[in-house]
Amino acid sequence: FLSLDEINQIYKTELPESKEYLQRTRDIFIFQCMTGLRFSDLQNLKASDIKGGAIGVNTIKTGEAVQIELNETARQLLGKYKSHQTATGKALPIPHNQVYNRFLKELAQLAGLNEKITLVHYKGNQRIEQSFEKWELITTHTARRSFVTNGLAVGIGAEVIRAWTGYTKSGNLS
């Protein structure tokens, strides 16, 4: 997950004019961090799903109906894409998952998310460690994890987070 400071670091990163696709990528990623939507739900999000300062959707993975209140940042990001919404009916211009993940890595690298992360896994009884810079590990699901973790950290109740994200079990919110 990304901390609020790291999300803000991405939000404030100066991007080259020649890389307009990174501006869209940043907008979409920040929107995801503010709403906790899975990529599949984000990809299918229609402008008509947004009413009265909230998103109302049935999640693709579970079929669960969720209502997510939008904060000011999420509303502003949606506002930037009014012409896209009018032309396509979709809330945001979402690229294919693989393309989006590739763009996210480029964006996070430009934002300087270079913290070293070591992942450990086992193959039989052999311990295998691999080190990465944080930007290399960023994917669409990072936004969802960040939403949950930061929401809990700022005092949003676990039941509210579960309702917004469609988690039905009382266990792990990751």
PDB file of C-alpha atoms in Angstrom:
ATOM      1  CA  PHE A   1       0.000   0.000   0.000  1.00  0.00           C
ATOM      2  CA  LEU A   2       0.983   3.643  -0.254  1.00  0.00           C
ATOM      3  CA  SER A   3       0.876   6.071   2.646  1.00  0.00           C
ATOM      4  CA  LEU A   4      -1.053   9.323   2.337  1.00  0.00           C
ATOM      5  CA  ASP A   5       2.301  11.097   1.905  1.00  0.00           C
ATOM      6  CA  GLU A   6       3.248   8.796  -0.987  1.00  0.00           C
ATOM      7  CA  ILE A   7      -0.143   9.295  -2.646  1.00  0.00           C
ATOM      8  CA  ASN A   8       0.349  13.044  -2.275  1.00  0.00           C
ATOM      9  CA  GLN A   9       3.849  12.684  -3.734  1.00  0.00           C
ATOM     10  CA  ILE A  10       2.337  11.089  -6.852  1.00  0.00           C
ATOM     11  CA  TYR A  11      -0.414  13.719  -6.966  1.00  0.00           C
ATOM     12  CA  LYS A  12       2.106  16.584  -6.922  1.00  0.00           C
ATOM     13  CA  THR A  13       4.669  15.106  -9.315  1.00  0.00           C
ATOM     14  CA  GLU A  14       5.472  17.350 -12.274  1.00  0.00           C
ATOM     15  CA  LEU A  15       4.899  15.363 -15.458  1.00  0.00           C
ATOM     16  CA  PRO A  16       6.408  16.057 -18.878  1.00  0.00           C
ATOM     17  CA  GLU A  17       3.924  17.597 -21.335  1.00  0.00           C
ATOM     18  CA  SER A  18       4.893  14.884 -23.816  1.00  0.00           C
ATOM     19  CA  LYS A  19       3.442  12.240 -21.474  1.00  0.00           C
ATOM     20  CA  GLU A  20      -0.221  13.242 -21.284  1.00  0.00           C
ATOM     21  CA  TYR A  21      -1.130   9.582 -20.688  1.00  0.00           C
ATOM     22  CA  LEU A  22       0.604   9.824 -17.291  1.00  0.00           C
ATOM     23  CA  GLN A  23      -1.693  12.710 -16.311  1.00  0.00           C
ATOM     24  CA  ARG A  24      -4.716  10.473 -16.985  1.00  0.00           C
ATOM     25  CA  THR A  25      -3.002   7.568 -15.202  1.00  0.00           C
ATOM     26  CA  ARG A  26      -2.390   9.753 -12.159  1.00  0.00           C
ATOM     27  CA  ASP A  27      -5.984  11.003 -12.120  1.00  0.00           C
ATOM     28  CA  ILE A  28      -7.353   7.461 -12.343  1.00  0.00           C
ATOM     29  CA  PHE A  29      -4.980   6.111  -9.683  1.00  0.00           C
ATOM     30  CA  ILE A  30      -5.718   8.944  -7.233  1.00  0.00           C
ATOM     31  CA  PHE A  31      -9.438   8.425  -7.861  1.00  0.00           C
ATOM     32  CA  GLN A  32      -8.977   4.727  -7.046  1.00  0.00           C
ATOM     33  CA  CYS A  33      -7.062   5.626  -3.867  1.00  0.00           C
ATOM     34  CA  MET A  34      -9.985   7.875  -2.856  1.00  0.00           C
ATOM     35  CA  THR A  35     -12.730   5.321  -3.599  1.00  0.00           C
ATOM     36  CA  GLY A  36     -11.195   1.864  -3.124  1.00  0.00           C
ATOM     37  CA  LEU A  37     -12.751   0.586  -6.357  1.00  0.00           C
ATOM     38  CA  ARG A  38     -11.349  -2.606  -7.846  1.00  0.00           C
ATOM     39  CA  PHE A  39     -10.001  -2.233 -11.371  1.00  0.00           C
ATOM     40  CA  SER A  40     -12.914  -4.223 -12.835  1.00  0.00           C
ATOM     41  CA  ASP A  41     -15.435  -1.920 -11.130  1.00  0.00           C
ATOM     42  CA  LEU A  42     -13.491   1.181 -12.156  1.00  0.00           C
ATOM     43  CA  GLN A  43     -13.352  -0.026 -15.759  1.00  0.00           C
ATOM     44  CA  ASN A  44     -17.137  -0.492 -15.793  1.00  0.00           C
ATOM     45  CA  LEU A  45     -17.984   2.686 -13.867  1.00  0.00           C
ATOM     46  CA  LYS A  46     -20.545   4.733 -15.779  1.00  0.00           C
ATOM     47  CA  ALA A  47     -21.190   8.421 -15.373  1.00  0.00           C
ATOM     48  CA  SER A  48     -24.767   7.462 -14.457  1.00  0.00           C
ATOM     49  CA  ASP A  49     -23.435   5.483 -11.436  1.00  0.00           C
ATOM     50  CA  ILE A  50     -22.480   8.807  -9.826  1.00  0.00           C
ATOM     51  CA  LYS A  51     -25.320  10.617  -8.094  1.00  0.00           C
ATOM     52  CA  GLY A  52     -25.540  13.062  -5.228  1.00  0.00           C
ATOM     53  CA  GLY A  53     -21.838  12.989  -4.346  1.00  0.00           C
ATOM     54  CA  ALA A  54     -21.636   9.195  -4.234  1.00  0.00           C
ATOM     55  CA  ILE A  55     -20.986   6.185  -6.430  1.00  0.00           C
ATOM     56  CA  GLY A  56     -23.552   3.395  -6.446  1.00  0.00           C
ATOM     57  CA  VAL A  57     -22.493   0.152  -8.143  1.00  0.00           C
ATOM     58  CA  ASN A  58     -22.879  -3.589  -7.952  1.00  0.00           C
ATOM     59  CA  THR A  59     -19.351  -4.945  -7.752  1.00  0.00           C
ATOM     60  CA  ILE A  60     -18.288  -7.300 -10.514  1.00  0.00           C
ATOM     61  CA  LYS A  61     -16.378  -9.737  -8.284  1.00  0.00           C
ATOM     62  CA  THR A  62     -19.061 -10.302  -5.627  1.00  0.00           C
ATOM     63  CA  GLY A  63     -22.226  -8.736  -7.052  1.00  0.00           C
ATOM     64  CA  GLU A  64     -22.441  -6.757  -3.811  1.00  0.00           C
ATOM     65  CA  ALA A  65     -24.182  -3.369  -4.049  1.00  0.00           C
ATOM     66  CA  VAL A  66     -21.910  -0.639  -2.693  1.00  0.00           C
ATOM     67  CA  GLN A  67     -22.393   3.057  -2.110  1.00  0.00           C
ATOM     68  CA  ILE A  68     -19.175   5.083  -1.833  1.00  0.00           C
ATOM     69  CA  GLU A  69     -19.208   8.697  -0.705  1.00  0.00           C
ATOM     70  CA  LEU A  70     -16.943  10.889  -2.825  1.00  0.00           C
ATOM     71  CA  ASN A  71     -14.546  13.326  -1.241  1.00  0.00           C
ATOM     72  CA  GLU A  72     -13.665  16.658  -2.853  1.00  0.00           C
ATOM     73  CA  THR A  73     -10.585  15.289  -4.649  1.00  0.00           C
ATOM     74  CA  ALA A  74     -12.571  12.440  -6.241  1.00  0.00           C
ATOM     75  CA  ARG A  75     -15.309  14.867  -7.338  1.00  0.00           C
ATOM     76  CA  GLN A  76     -12.723  17.224  -8.894  1.00  0.00           C
ATOM     77  CA  LEU A  77     -11.068  14.372 -10.772  1.00  0.00           C
ATOM     78  CA  LEU A  78     -14.424  13.260 -12.179  1.00  0.00           C
ATOM     79  CA  GLY A  79     -15.122  16.855 -13.193  1.00  0.00           C
ATOM     80  CA  LYS A  80     -12.012  16.885 -15.403  1.00  0.00           C
ATOM     81  CA  TYR A  81     -13.558  14.163 -17.577  1.00  0.00           C
ATOM     82  CA  LYS A  82     -17.040  15.607 -18.248  1.00  0.00           C
ATOM     83  CA  SER A  83     -16.503  15.581 -22.016  1.00  0.00           C
ATOM     84  CA  HIS A  84     -15.347  11.942 -21.863  1.00  0.00           C
ATOM     85  CA  GLN A  85     -18.453  11.093 -19.815  1.00  0.00           C
ATOM     86  CA  THR A  86     -20.716  12.818 -22.324  1.00  0.00           C
ATOM     87  CA  ALA A  87     -19.051  11.129 -25.305  1.00  0.00           C
ATOM     88  CA  THR A  88     -18.777   7.587 -23.906  1.00  0.00           C
ATOM     89  CA  GLY A  89     -21.054   7.313 -20.867  1.00  0.00           C
ATOM     90  CA  LYS A  90     -18.018   6.057 -18.904  1.00  0.00           C
ATOM     91  CA  ALA A  91     -16.883   7.967 -15.807  1.00  0.00           C
ATOM     92  CA  LEU A  92     -13.146   7.885 -16.635  1.00  0.00           C
ATOM     93  CA  PRO A  93     -10.891   6.951 -19.588  1.00  0.00           C
ATOM     94  CA  ILE A  94      -9.607   3.617 -18.278  1.00  0.00           C
ATOM     95  CA  PRO A  95      -6.896   1.811 -20.274  1.00  0.00           C
ATOM     96  CA  HIS A  96      -6.523  -1.975 -20.351  1.00  0.00           C
ATOM     97  CA  ASN A  97      -5.238  -3.446 -17.092  1.00  0.00           C
ATOM     98  CA  GLN A  98      -1.755  -4.361 -18.378  1.00  0.00           C
ATOM     99  CA  VAL A  99      -1.289  -0.939 -19.955  1.00  0.00           C
ATOM    100  CA  TYR A 100      -2.512   0.806 -16.798  1.00  0.00           C
ATOM    101  CA  ASN A 101      -0.116  -1.229 -14.625  1.00  0.00           C
ATOM    102  CA  ARG A 102       2.800  -0.347 -16.923  1.00  0.00           C
ATOM    103  CA  PHE A 103       1.863   3.357 -16.807  1.00  0.00           C
ATOM    104  CA  LEU A 104       1.515   3.202 -13.004  1.00  0.00           C
ATOM    105  CA  LYS A 105       5.062   1.905 -12.648  1.00  0.00           C
ATOM    106  CA  GLU A 106       6.359   4.708 -14.862  1.00  0.00           C
ATOM    107  CA  LEU A 107       4.372   7.276 -12.859  1.00  0.00           C
ATOM    108  CA  ALA A 108       5.555   5.932  -9.487  1.00  0.00           C
ATOM    109  CA  GLN A 109       9.162   5.910 -10.703  1.00  0.00           C
ATOM    110  CA  LEU A 110       8.866   9.558 -11.829  1.00  0.00           C
ATOM    111  CA  ALA A 111       7.329  10.360  -8.429  1.00  0.00           C
ATOM    112  CA  GLY A 112      10.458   8.975  -6.768  1.00  0.00           C
ATOM    113  CA  LEU A 113       8.926   6.019  -4.931  1.00  0.00           C
ATOM    114  CA  ASN A 114      12.344   4.378  -4.624  1.00  0.00           C
ATOM    115  CA  GLU A 115      12.142   2.851  -1.153  1.00  0.00           C
ATOM    116  CA  LYS A 116      13.723  -0.614  -1.126  1.00  0.00           C
ATOM    117  CA  ILE A 117      11.233  -3.411  -0.436  1.00  0.00           C
ATOM    118  CA  THR A 118      12.329  -6.987   0.212  1.00  0.00           C
ATOM    119  CA  LEU A 119       9.856  -9.763  -0.472  1.00  0.00           C
ATOM    120  CA  VAL A 120      10.405 -13.218   0.995  1.00  0.00           C
ATOM    121  CA  HIS A 121       8.904 -16.465  -0.225  1.00  0.00           C
ATOM    122  CA  TYR A 122       9.719 -20.113   0.182  1.00  0.00           C
ATOM    123  CA  LYS A 123      10.291 -22.837  -2.382  1.00  0.00           C
ATOM    124  CA  GLY A 124      10.132 -26.006  -0.320  1.00  0.00           C
ATOM    125  CA  ASN A 125      12.386 -25.253   2.639  1.00  0.00           C
ATOM    126  CA  GLN A 126      14.518 -22.746   0.690  1.00  0.00           C
ATOM    127  CA  ARG A 127      14.034 -19.082   1.674  1.00  0.00           C
ATOM    128  CA  ILE A 128      14.151 -16.756  -1.333  1.00  0.00           C
ATOM    129  CA  GLU A 129      14.502 -12.996  -0.924  1.00  0.00           C
ATOM    130  CA  GLN A 130      13.984 -10.517  -3.736  1.00  0.00           C
ATOM    131  CA  SER A 131      14.515  -6.765  -3.432  1.00  0.00           C
ATOM    132  CA  PHE A 132      12.659  -4.170  -5.443  1.00  0.00           C
ATOM    133  CA  GLU A 133      12.184  -0.440  -5.478  1.00  0.00           C
ATOM    134  CA  LYS A 134       8.639   0.407  -4.421  1.00  0.00           C
ATOM    135  CA  TRP A 135       7.683   1.744  -7.866  1.00  0.00           C
ATOM    136  CA  GLU A 136       8.317  -1.698  -9.354  1.00  0.00           C
ATOM    137  CA  LEU A 137       5.573  -3.215  -7.157  1.00  0.00           C
ATOM    138  CA  ILE A 138       2.799  -0.693  -7.878  1.00  0.00           C
ATOM    139  CA  THR A 139      -0.311  -2.139  -9.548  1.00  0.00           C
ATOM    140  CA  THR A 140      -3.976  -1.225  -9.794  1.00  0.00           C
ATOM    141  CA  HIS A 141      -4.641  -3.152  -6.575  1.00  0.00           C
ATOM    142  CA  THR A 142      -2.186  -0.920  -4.696  1.00  0.00           C
ATOM    143  CA  ALA A 143      -4.841   1.807  -4.797  1.00  0.00           C
ATOM    144  CA  ARG A 144      -7.449  -0.428  -3.135  1.00  0.00           C
ATOM    145  CA  ARG A 145      -5.016  -1.516  -0.412  1.00  0.00           C
ATOM    146  CA  SER A 146      -4.035   2.114   0.116  1.00  0.00           C
ATOM    147  CA  PHE A 147      -7.673   3.172   0.418  1.00  0.00           C
ATOM    148  CA  VAL A 148      -8.397   0.554   3.081  1.00  0.00           C
ATOM    149  CA  THR A 149      -5.195   1.087   5.067  1.00  0.00           C
ATOM    150  CA  ASN A 150      -5.348   4.880   5.016  1.00  0.00           C
ATOM    151  CA  GLY A 151      -9.086   4.932   5.695  1.00  0.00           C
ATOM    152  CA  LEU A 152      -8.579   2.880   8.839  1.00  0.00           C
ATOM    153  CA  ALA A 153      -5.575   5.032   9.823  1.00  0.00           C
ATOM    154  CA  VAL A 154      -7.592   8.271   9.652  1.00  0.00           C
ATOM    155  CA  GLY A 155     -10.395   6.808  11.743  1.00  0.00           C
ATOM    156  CA  ILE A 156     -12.985   5.622   9.237  1.00  0.00           C
ATOM    157  CA  GLY A 157     -14.683   2.681  10.905  1.00  0.00           C
ATOM    158  CA  ALA A 158     -14.008  -0.836   9.679  1.00  0.00           C
ATOM    159  CA  GLU A 159     -17.736  -1.378   9.040  1.00  0.00           C
ATOM    160  CA  VAL A 160     -17.861   1.728   6.821  1.00  0.00           C
ATOM    161  CA  ILE A 161     -14.767   0.575   4.906  1.00  0.00           C
ATOM    162  CA  ARG A 162     -16.352  -2.867   4.462  1.00  0.00           C
ATOM    163  CA  ALA A 163     -19.563  -1.312   3.166  1.00  0.00           C
ATOM    164  CA  TRP A 164     -17.730   0.957   0.709  1.00  0.00           C
ATOM    165  CA  THR A 165     -15.443  -1.787  -0.587  1.00  0.00           C
ATOM    166  CA  GLY A 166     -17.906  -4.665  -0.617  1.00  0.00           C
ATOM    167  CA  TYR A 167     -15.943  -6.775   1.847  1.00  0.00           C
ATOM    168  CA  THR A 168     -18.560  -9.006   3.410  1.00  0.00           C
ATOM    169  CA  LYS A 169     -16.352 -10.966   5.806  1.00  0.00           C
ATOM    170  CA  SER A 170     -15.342  -9.511   9.142  1.00  0.00           C
ATOM    171  CA  GLY A 171     -11.764 -10.686   8.624  1.00  0.00           C
ATOM    172  CA  ASN A 172      -8.958  -9.193   6.584  1.00  0.00           C
ATOM    173  CA  LEU A 173      -9.684  -5.930   4.784  1.00  0.00           C
ATOM    174  CA  SER A 174      -6.773  -6.253   2.351  1.00  0.00           C
TER     175      SER A 174
END
